[in-house]
Amino acid sequence: MTSLQATDPEIARLIDGESRRQRDSIRLIASENYASAAVMEATGSCLTNKYSEGYPSKRYYEGQEFIDQVELLATERARKVFGAEHANVQPYSGSPANLAVYLAFLKPGDTVMGMALPAGGHLTHGWKVSITGKYFRAVQYGVRRDTGNIDYDEVRDLARREKPKLLWAGGTAIPRKIDFEAFAEIASEIDAIFVADIAHISGLVAGGAHPSPVPLADVVTSTTHKTLRGPRGGMILCREEHQKKIDRAVFPGLQGGPHNHTTAALAVALEEASRDEFKAYAHQIVKNSQALSAALVERGFDLISGGSDNHLILCDLTGKGVPGKVASQALNRAHVVLNSNAIPFDPRKPFDPSGIRLGTAAVTTRGMKEGEMTQIAEWIDQVVSRPDDEDLQKRIAGEAKELCDRFPAPGV
Ligand code: DSN
């Protein structure tokens, strides 16, 4: 019996259930992954017991001889993996990392420009229900109705007109390569700070499977647990000229003590990300996404932008006559797990949208390749065609488990 089972059998049972769920299902939520056993071990370590407000060698409490080394290693590895001049590894997650950028460069009421949430952006890029849309004057760009892609001329025109102080690139439902050069040019023309939020694609950037914004952007933010495959956390990379502002914004501006267990786990993940196997994994994610896209298109699915250049696929189910939520719930019963998602210009409500979003990071971590993507597309097609057929869902759940057994997941 583990200590957890002895102390709190209820929670132990729930964690065990979740572990089995992760082990036995096809996980296609684009922001999720399987962290390695080494990352999990560091996350669950005694570093959770230590407070360390401040930065290495400049802490407010004593007893930092090991913590300082952990943070320095994480920072150094982040700089090296991404080729960045400075890295701050303390943000608790992506939203706090983004808020720190606002605090570093803006005053309340200043203008900020980002991609609208329903078009594929993130809440913290100025969407109206977020603090970033309430405390700042946010203007939002979207995608073209005909291509489903960002229209860089529209972004440029809007930026020239609105003169934001901060320009965001990146988001949560962008299936195509982001032209960071175009964003950098636009930001430079209007003298704005250019921030690239690479939360979704940081693993692809680290592995060379997506162009890097690091040489072009003033600041780059990211979560650390999506394609990067680290612990739940955030980080900020920036040019040296912005180091002081960013560091002060994170602490003491926004946060207290860093989560040292997470910092250590991030250091481990970054070590893993510097290996050749990680490059192969990053490129395989894209190959899998393209194979899954092609197999879905073959089965009559309508993909926003027609396909995928990264880990993510956004699919409009209007033509299939099934709302996104009905499809995602039916697929969940078949142990193919993804999320319903708004599509650009969605006539339906955000909680009951027209689309589904898929991602290939977690299945790629399990070692699945193009052949398995075709099988997964076939299951999706069958379930979406008959979302009320519980026998079908049960049969596919069994087949999904058999496939999962052939590709063991790390860490669970
Ligand atoms: N929740 C994340 C996602 O799923 O994309 C974004 O913060």
Coordinates of C-alpha atoms and ligand atoms in Angstrom, one line a residue:
M1 CA 0.0 0.0 0.0
T2 CA 1.4 3.4 -0.8
S3 CA 1.4 6.3 1.7
L4 CA -1.3 8.0 -0.3
Q5 CA -3.5 4.9 -0.3
A6 CA -3.1 4.6 3.5
T7 CA -3.7 8.3 4.2
D8 CA -6.4 9.2 1.7
P9 CA -7.8 6.1 -0.1
E10 CA -10.5 8.3 -1.7
I11 CA -8.0 10.5 -3.5
A12 CA -5.7 7.5 -4.2
R13 CA -8.6 5.8 -5.9
L14 CA -9.4 8.9 -8.0
I15 CA -5.8 9.3 -9.1
D16 CA -5.6 5.6 -10.0
G17 CA -8.8 6.0 -12.1
E18 CA -7.4 9.0 -13.9
S19 CA -4.2 7.1 -14.5
R20 CA -6.0 4.2 -16.1
R21 CA -8.1 6.6 -18.1
Q22 CA -5.0 8.3 -19.5
R23 CA -3.4 4.8 -20.1
D24 CA -6.4 3.3 -21.9
S25 CA -7.8 6.1 -24.0
I26 CA -6.7 7.9 -27.2
R27 CA -6.0 11.4 -26.0
L28 CA -6.4 14.0 -28.7
I29 CA -6.8 17.2 -26.6
A30 CA -4.4 19.5 -28.4
S31 CA -3.0 21.0 -25.2
E32 CA -2.4 17.7 -23.4
N33 CA 0.5 15.2 -23.4
Y34 CA 2.2 12.6 -21.2
A35 CA 5.1 14.0 -19.2
S36 CA 7.9 11.5 -18.7
A37 CA 8.3 9.5 -15.5
A38 CA 11.4 11.6 -14.7
V39 CA 9.4 14.8 -15.1
M40 CA 6.7 13.4 -12.8
E41 CA 9.3 12.3 -10.2
A42 CA 10.7 15.8 -10.0
T43 CA 7.2 17.3 -9.8
G44 CA 6.4 15.1 -6.9
S45 CA 9.6 15.8 -5.0
C46 CA 10.5 17.6 -1.7
L47 CA 11.1 20.8 -3.6
T48 CA 7.4 21.5 -3.1
N49 CA 8.3 22.2 0.6
K50 CA 10.6 25.2 -0.1
Y51 CA 9.9 28.9 -0.4
S52 CA 12.3 31.0 -2.5
E53 CA 10.9 34.4 -3.3
G54 CA 13.4 36.3 -5.5
Y55 CA 15.9 35.0 -8.0
P56 CA 19.1 32.9 -7.7
S57 CA 21.6 34.6 -5.2
K58 CA 18.9 37.3 -4.4
R59 CA 16.4 35.4 -2.3
Y60 CA 14.4 36.6 0.7
Y61 CA 14.8 33.4 2.7
E62 CA 17.8 31.2 3.5
G63 CA 18.4 27.6 2.6
Q64 CA 18.6 28.1 -1.2
E65 CA 21.8 26.2 -1.9
F66 CA 20.0 23.6 -4.0
I67 CA 17.0 25.6 -5.2
D68 CA 19.3 28.2 -6.7
Q69 CA 21.1 25.5 -8.7
V70 CA 17.8 24.0 -9.9
E71 CA 16.5 27.4 -11.1
L72 CA 19.8 28.3 -12.8
L73 CA 19.8 24.9 -14.6
A74 CA 16.2 25.4 -15.7
T75 CA 17.0 28.9 -16.9
E76 CA 20.2 28.0 -18.7
R77 CA 18.5 25.0 -20.4
A78 CA 15.6 27.1 -21.5
R79 CA 18.0 29.7 -23.0
K80 CA 19.9 27.0 -24.8
V81 CA 17.0 25.0 -26.1
F82 CA 15.3 28.1 -27.5
G83 CA 18.4 30.2 -28.3
A84 CA 17.0 33.0 -26.0
E85 CA 19.0 35.8 -24.4
H86 CA 17.0 35.6 -21.2
A87 CA 14.6 33.1 -19.6
N88 CA 12.3 33.5 -16.6
V89 CA 11.1 30.0 -15.5
Q90 CA 9.0 31.2 -12.6
P91 CA 5.5 31.8 -14.1
Y92 CA 2.9 29.5 -12.6
S93 CA 1.4 28.9 -16.0
G94 CA 0.6 30.4 -19.3
S95 CA -1.9 33.0 -18.2
P96 CA 0.3 34.4 -15.4
A97 CA 3.2 34.5 -17.9
N98 CA 1.1 36.6 -20.2
L99 CA -0.2 38.8 -17.4
A100 CA 3.5 39.5 -16.4
V101 CA 4.1 40.8 -19.9
Y102 CA 1.2 43.3 -19.6
L103 CA 2.6 44.4 -16.2
A104 CA 6.1 44.8 -17.7
F105 CA 5.1 47.0 -20.6
L106 CA 1.6 48.5 -20.2
K107 CA -0.5 50.7 -18.0
P108 CA -4.2 50.0 -17.5
G109 CA -6.1 51.5 -20.4
D110 CA -3.3 51.1 -22.9
T111 CA -4.1 49.5 -26.3
V112 CA -3.2 45.8 -26.9
M113 CA -3.9 43.8 -30.0
G114 CA -4.3 40.0 -30.2
M115 CA -6.2 37.3 -32.0
A116 CA -9.8 37.0 -30.9
L117 CA -10.6 33.9 -28.9
P118 CA -13.3 32.5 -31.3
A119 CA -10.9 32.9 -34.2
G120 CA -8.3 30.8 -32.4
G121 CA -6.6 33.2 -30.0
H122 CA -6.3 33.0 -26.2
L123 CA -8.3 34.6 -23.4
T124 CA -5.3 36.6 -22.2
H125 CA -4.7 38.2 -25.6
G126 CA -7.4 40.8 -24.9
W127 CA -10.6 38.8 -25.0
K128 CA -13.5 40.7 -23.4
V129 CA -14.2 38.4 -20.5
S130 CA -10.5 38.2 -19.4
I131 CA -8.8 40.8 -17.2
T132 CA -6.8 41.6 -20.3
G133 CA -9.9 42.7 -22.1
K134 CA -11.3 44.6 -19.1
Y135 CA -8.2 46.5 -17.9
F136 CA -6.8 47.3 -21.3
R137 CA -8.2 48.6 -24.5
A138 CA -8.1 45.5 -26.6
V139 CA -8.4 45.3 -30.4
Q140 CA -8.7 41.9 -32.0
Y141 CA -7.9 40.4 -35.3
G142 CA -9.2 37.1 -36.7
V143 CA -8.9 34.9 -39.8
R144 CA -10.3 35.2 -43.3
R145 CA -13.6 33.5 -43.8
D146 CA -12.6 32.0 -47.1
T147 CA -9.2 30.5 -46.1
G148 CA -9.5 30.2 -42.3
N149 CA -6.0 31.7 -42.0
I150 CA -4.7 34.9 -40.5
D151 CA -4.8 37.8 -43.0
Y152 CA -1.6 39.6 -42.4
D153 CA -2.7 42.6 -44.4
E154 CA -5.8 42.9 -42.1
V155 CA -3.5 42.7 -39.1
R156 CA -1.2 45.4 -40.5
D157 CA -4.2 47.7 -41.3
L158 CA -5.7 47.3 -37.9
A159 CA -2.3 47.8 -36.2
R160 CA -1.7 51.0 -38.2
R161 CA -5.1 52.3 -37.3
E162 CA -5.2 51.3 -33.6
K163 CA -1.5 51.7 -32.7
P164 CA -1.4 49.0 -30.0
K165 CA 1.6 49.1 -27.6
L166 CA 1.6 45.4 -27.5
L167 CA 1.0 42.9 -30.3
W168 CA 0.3 39.3 -29.6
A169 CA 0.9 36.4 -32.0
G170 CA -0.2 32.8 -31.2
G171 CA -3.3 31.2 -29.7
T172 CA -5.1 27.9 -28.9
A173 CA -6.7 26.8 -32.1
I174 CA -4.4 27.8 -35.0
P175 CA -3.7 24.8 -37.2
R176 CA -1.3 26.5 -39.5
K177 CA 2.3 27.9 -39.3
I178 CA 2.4 31.4 -37.8
D179 CA 4.3 33.9 -39.9
F180 CA 6.3 35.4 -37.0
E181 CA 8.4 37.5 -39.5
A182 CA 5.2 39.3 -40.7
F183 CA 4.2 40.0 -37.1
A184 CA 7.7 41.3 -36.2
E185 CA 7.6 43.7 -39.2
I186 CA 4.1 45.0 -38.3
A187 CA 5.1 45.5 -34.6
S188 CA 8.3 47.3 -35.7
E189 CA 6.4 49.6 -38.1
I190 CA 4.1 50.8 -35.3
D191 CA 6.8 50.6 -32.6
A192 CA 4.9 48.0 -30.5
I193 CA 6.3 45.3 -28.3
F194 CA 5.9 42.0 -30.2
V195 CA 5.0 39.1 -28.0
A196 CA 4.7 35.5 -29.4
D197 CA 2.7 33.1 -27.2
I198 CA 4.0 29.7 -28.3
A199 CA 2.2 27.7 -25.5
H200 CA 0.8 25.2 -28.0
I201 CA 3.8 24.9 -30.3
S202 CA 6.8 25.3 -28.0
G203 CA 7.7 21.6 -28.3
L204 CA 7.6 21.9 -32.1
V205 CA 9.8 25.0 -31.9
A206 CA 12.3 23.3 -29.5
G207 CA 12.4 20.3 -31.9
G208 CA 12.8 22.3 -35.0
A209 CA 9.4 21.4 -36.4
H210 CA 8.0 25.0 -36.5
P211 CA 9.9 28.2 -37.2
S212 CA 11.0 30.0 -34.0
P213 CA 9.9 33.4 -33.0
V214 CA 12.7 33.8 -30.6
P215 CA 15.1 35.8 -32.9
L216 CA 12.2 38.1 -34.0
A217 CA 10.0 38.8 -30.9
D218 CA 10.7 41.1 -28.0
V219 CA 9.1 38.5 -25.7
V220 CA 8.1 34.9 -26.1
T221 CA 5.7 33.2 -23.6
S222 CA 4.8 29.6 -23.2
T223 CA 3.2 27.0 -21.0
T224 CA 5.6 24.1 -20.4
H225 CA 3.2 21.1 -20.5
K226 CA 1.7 21.0 -24.0
T227 CA 3.9 19.9 -26.9
L228 CA 7.0 20.7 -24.8
R229 CA 6.0 17.8 -22.5
G230 CA 7.1 19.2 -19.2
P231 CA 5.2 19.9 -15.9
R232 CA 2.2 22.2 -15.6
G233 CA 3.9 25.6 -15.7
G234 CA 4.9 28.7 -17.7
M235 CA 8.0 30.5 -18.8
I236 CA 9.0 33.7 -20.5
L237 CA 11.9 34.2 -22.9
C238 CA 13.0 37.7 -23.9
R239 CA 15.7 39.9 -25.2
E240 CA 18.3 41.0 -22.6
E241 CA 17.0 44.6 -22.9
H242 CA 13.7 43.4 -21.4
Q243 CA 15.1 41.2 -18.7
K244 CA 14.7 43.5 -15.8
K245 CA 11.2 44.5 -16.6
I246 CA 10.1 40.9 -17.1
D247 CA 11.7 39.6 -14.0
R248 CA 10.3 42.4 -11.9
A249 CA 6.8 41.8 -13.4
V250 CA 6.9 38.1 -12.5
F251 CA 8.3 38.8 -9.0
P252 CA 7.4 40.8 -7.1
G253 CA 4.9 42.3 -9.5
L254 CA 2.6 39.3 -9.9
Q255 CA 3.7 36.2 -8.0
G256 CA 5.2 35.1 -4.7
G257 CA 7.4 32.1 -4.3
P258 CA 8.1 30.1 -7.4
H259 CA 7.0 26.5 -7.5
N260 CA 10.4 24.9 -7.2
H261 CA 9.2 21.3 -7.8
T262 CA 7.8 22.6 -11.2
T263 CA 11.0 24.4 -11.9
A264 CA 13.0 21.2 -11.4
A265 CA 10.6 19.2 -13.6
L266 CA 10.9 21.9 -16.3
A267 CA 14.7 21.6 -16.1
V268 CA 14.3 17.8 -16.7
A269 CA 11.9 18.4 -19.6
L270 CA 14.2 20.8 -21.2
E271 CA 17.1 18.3 -20.9
E272 CA 14.8 15.8 -22.7
A273 CA 13.9 18.5 -25.3
S274 CA 17.6 18.9 -26.1
R275 CA 18.0 15.3 -27.3
D276 CA 17.7 14.0 -30.8
E277 CA 14.7 11.8 -29.9
F278 CA 12.8 14.9 -29.0
K279 CA 13.5 16.3 -32.5
A280 CA 12.2 13.1 -34.0
Y281 CA 9.1 13.3 -31.7
A282 CA 8.4 16.9 -32.7
H283 CA 8.6 16.1 -36.4
Q284 CA 6.4 13.0 -35.9
I285 CA 3.7 15.1 -34.2
V286 CA 3.4 17.1 -37.5
K287 CA 3.5 14.0 -39.7
N288 CA 0.8 12.5 -37.5
S289 CA -1.3 15.7 -37.6
Q290 CA -1.1 15.7 -41.4
A291 CA -1.9 12.0 -41.7
L292 CA -4.9 12.5 -39.3
S293 CA -6.0 15.5 -41.3
A294 CA -5.8 13.7 -44.6
A295 CA -7.7 10.7 -43.3
L296 CA -10.5 13.0 -41.9
V297 CA -10.8 14.9 -45.1
E298 CA -11.0 11.6 -47.0
R299 CA -14.0 10.8 -44.8
G300 CA -15.8 14.1 -45.6
F301 CA -14.7 16.2 -42.6
D302 CA -14.4 19.9 -43.1
L303 CA -11.1 21.2 -41.6
I304 CA -10.6 24.9 -40.9
S305 CA -7.8 26.0 -43.4
G306 CA -8.1 22.6 -45.0
G307 CA -5.4 20.9 -43.0
S308 CA -2.6 21.3 -40.4
D309 CA 1.1 22.3 -40.3
N310 CA 1.5 21.7 -36.6
H311 CA 0.0 19.4 -33.9
L312 CA -3.5 20.8 -34.2
I313 CA -6.6 20.2 -36.3
L314 CA -9.8 22.3 -36.1
C315 CA -12.8 20.7 -37.6
D316 CA -16.2 22.2 -38.5
L317 CA -18.9 19.6 -38.0
T318 CA -21.7 21.6 -39.5
G319 CA -21.7 19.5 -42.7
K320 CA -22.0 16.3 -40.6
G321 CA -25.1 17.7 -38.9
V322 CA -23.7 17.0 -35.4
P323 CA -22.9 19.8 -32.9
G324 CA -19.3 19.7 -31.5
K325 CA -20.4 18.9 -28.0
V326 CA -22.5 15.9 -29.1
A327 CA -19.6 14.6 -31.1
S328 CA -17.0 15.2 -28.3
Q329 CA -19.2 13.5 -25.7
A330 CA -19.9 10.5 -27.9
L331 CA -16.2 10.2 -28.7
N332 CA -15.4 10.4 -25.1
R333 CA -17.7 7.4 -24.5
A334 CA -15.7 5.6 -27.1
H335 CA -12.4 6.6 -25.3
V336 CA -11.3 8.9 -28.0
V337 CA -10.9 12.1 -26.0
L338 CA -10.9 15.6 -27.6
N339 CA -12.7 18.8 -27.0
S340 CA -15.6 20.6 -28.7
N341 CA -14.3 24.0 -30.0
A342 CA -15.6 27.2 -31.5
I343 CA -14.7 27.6 -35.1
P344 CA -14.1 31.0 -36.7
F345 CA -17.4 32.9 -37.4
D346 CA -19.2 30.2 -35.4
P347 CA -23.0 30.8 -35.4
R348 CA -23.3 28.6 -32.3
K349 CA -22.6 29.5 -28.6
P350 CA -19.0 28.9 -27.1
F351 CA -20.3 26.2 -24.8
D352 CA -22.2 24.4 -27.6
P353 CA -20.0 25.2 -30.6
S354 CA -19.9 23.8 -34.2
G355 CA -16.4 22.2 -34.1
I356 CA -14.0 19.9 -32.5
R357 CA -10.3 20.4 -31.9
L358 CA -7.8 17.6 -32.1
G359 CA -4.1 17.4 -31.4
T360 CA -1.4 14.7 -32.0
A361 CA 1.1 15.4 -29.2
A362 CA 0.0 12.7 -26.7
V363 CA -0.5 9.9 -29.2
T364 CA 2.9 10.7 -30.7
T365 CA 4.5 10.5 -27.3
R366 CA 3.0 7.0 -27.1
G367 CA 4.9 6.2 -30.3
M368 CA 1.9 6.1 -32.6
K369 CA 2.5 6.9 -36.3
E370 CA 0.7 7.6 -39.5
G371 CA -1.0 4.2 -39.7
E372 CA -2.6 4.6 -36.3
M373 CA -3.8 8.1 -37.3
T374 CA -5.8 6.5 -40.1
Q375 CA -7.4 4.0 -37.6
I376 CA -8.2 6.9 -35.3
A377 CA -9.9 8.9 -38.1
E378 CA -11.9 5.8 -38.9
W379 CA -13.2 5.6 -35.3
I380 CA -14.0 9.3 -35.3
D381 CA -15.9 9.0 -38.5
Q382 CA -18.0 6.0 -37.2
V383 CA -18.8 7.7 -33.9
V384 CA -19.7 11.1 -35.4
S385 CA -21.9 9.3 -38.0
R386 CA -23.9 7.5 -35.2
P387 CA -23.4 9.6 -32.0
D388 CA -26.2 7.7 -30.2
D389 CA -25.0 4.2 -30.9
E390 CA -23.7 3.1 -27.5
D391 CA -22.8 -0.4 -28.7
L392 CA -20.5 1.1 -31.3
Q393 CA -18.9 3.3 -28.7
K394 CA -18.3 0.3 -26.4
R395 CA -16.8 -1.7 -29.3
I396 CA -14.5 1.2 -30.2
A397 CA -13.5 1.8 -26.6
G398 CA -12.4 -1.8 -26.5
E399 CA -10.4 -1.5 -29.7
A400 CA -8.9 1.8 -28.5
K401 CA -7.7 0.0 -25.4
E402 CA -6.1 -2.7 -27.5
L403 CA -4.3 0.0 -29.5
C404 CA -3.2 1.7 -26.3
D405 CA -1.8 -1.5 -25.0
R406 CA 0.5 -1.7 -28.0
F407 CA 1.8 1.8 -27.3
P408 CA 2.4 2.1 -23.6
A409 CA 2.2 5.7 -22.3
P410 CA 5.1 7.0 -20.2
G411 CA 4.4 8.1 -16.6
V412 CA 1.0 6.4 -16.1
Ligands
DSN1 N1 -6.5 25.5 -22.1 C1 -5.5 25.7 -23.1 C2 -5.9 24.9 -24.4 O1 -6.5 23.9 -24.3 O2 -5.5 25.3 -25.5 C3 -5.2 27.1 -23.4 O3 -5.0 27.8 -22.2

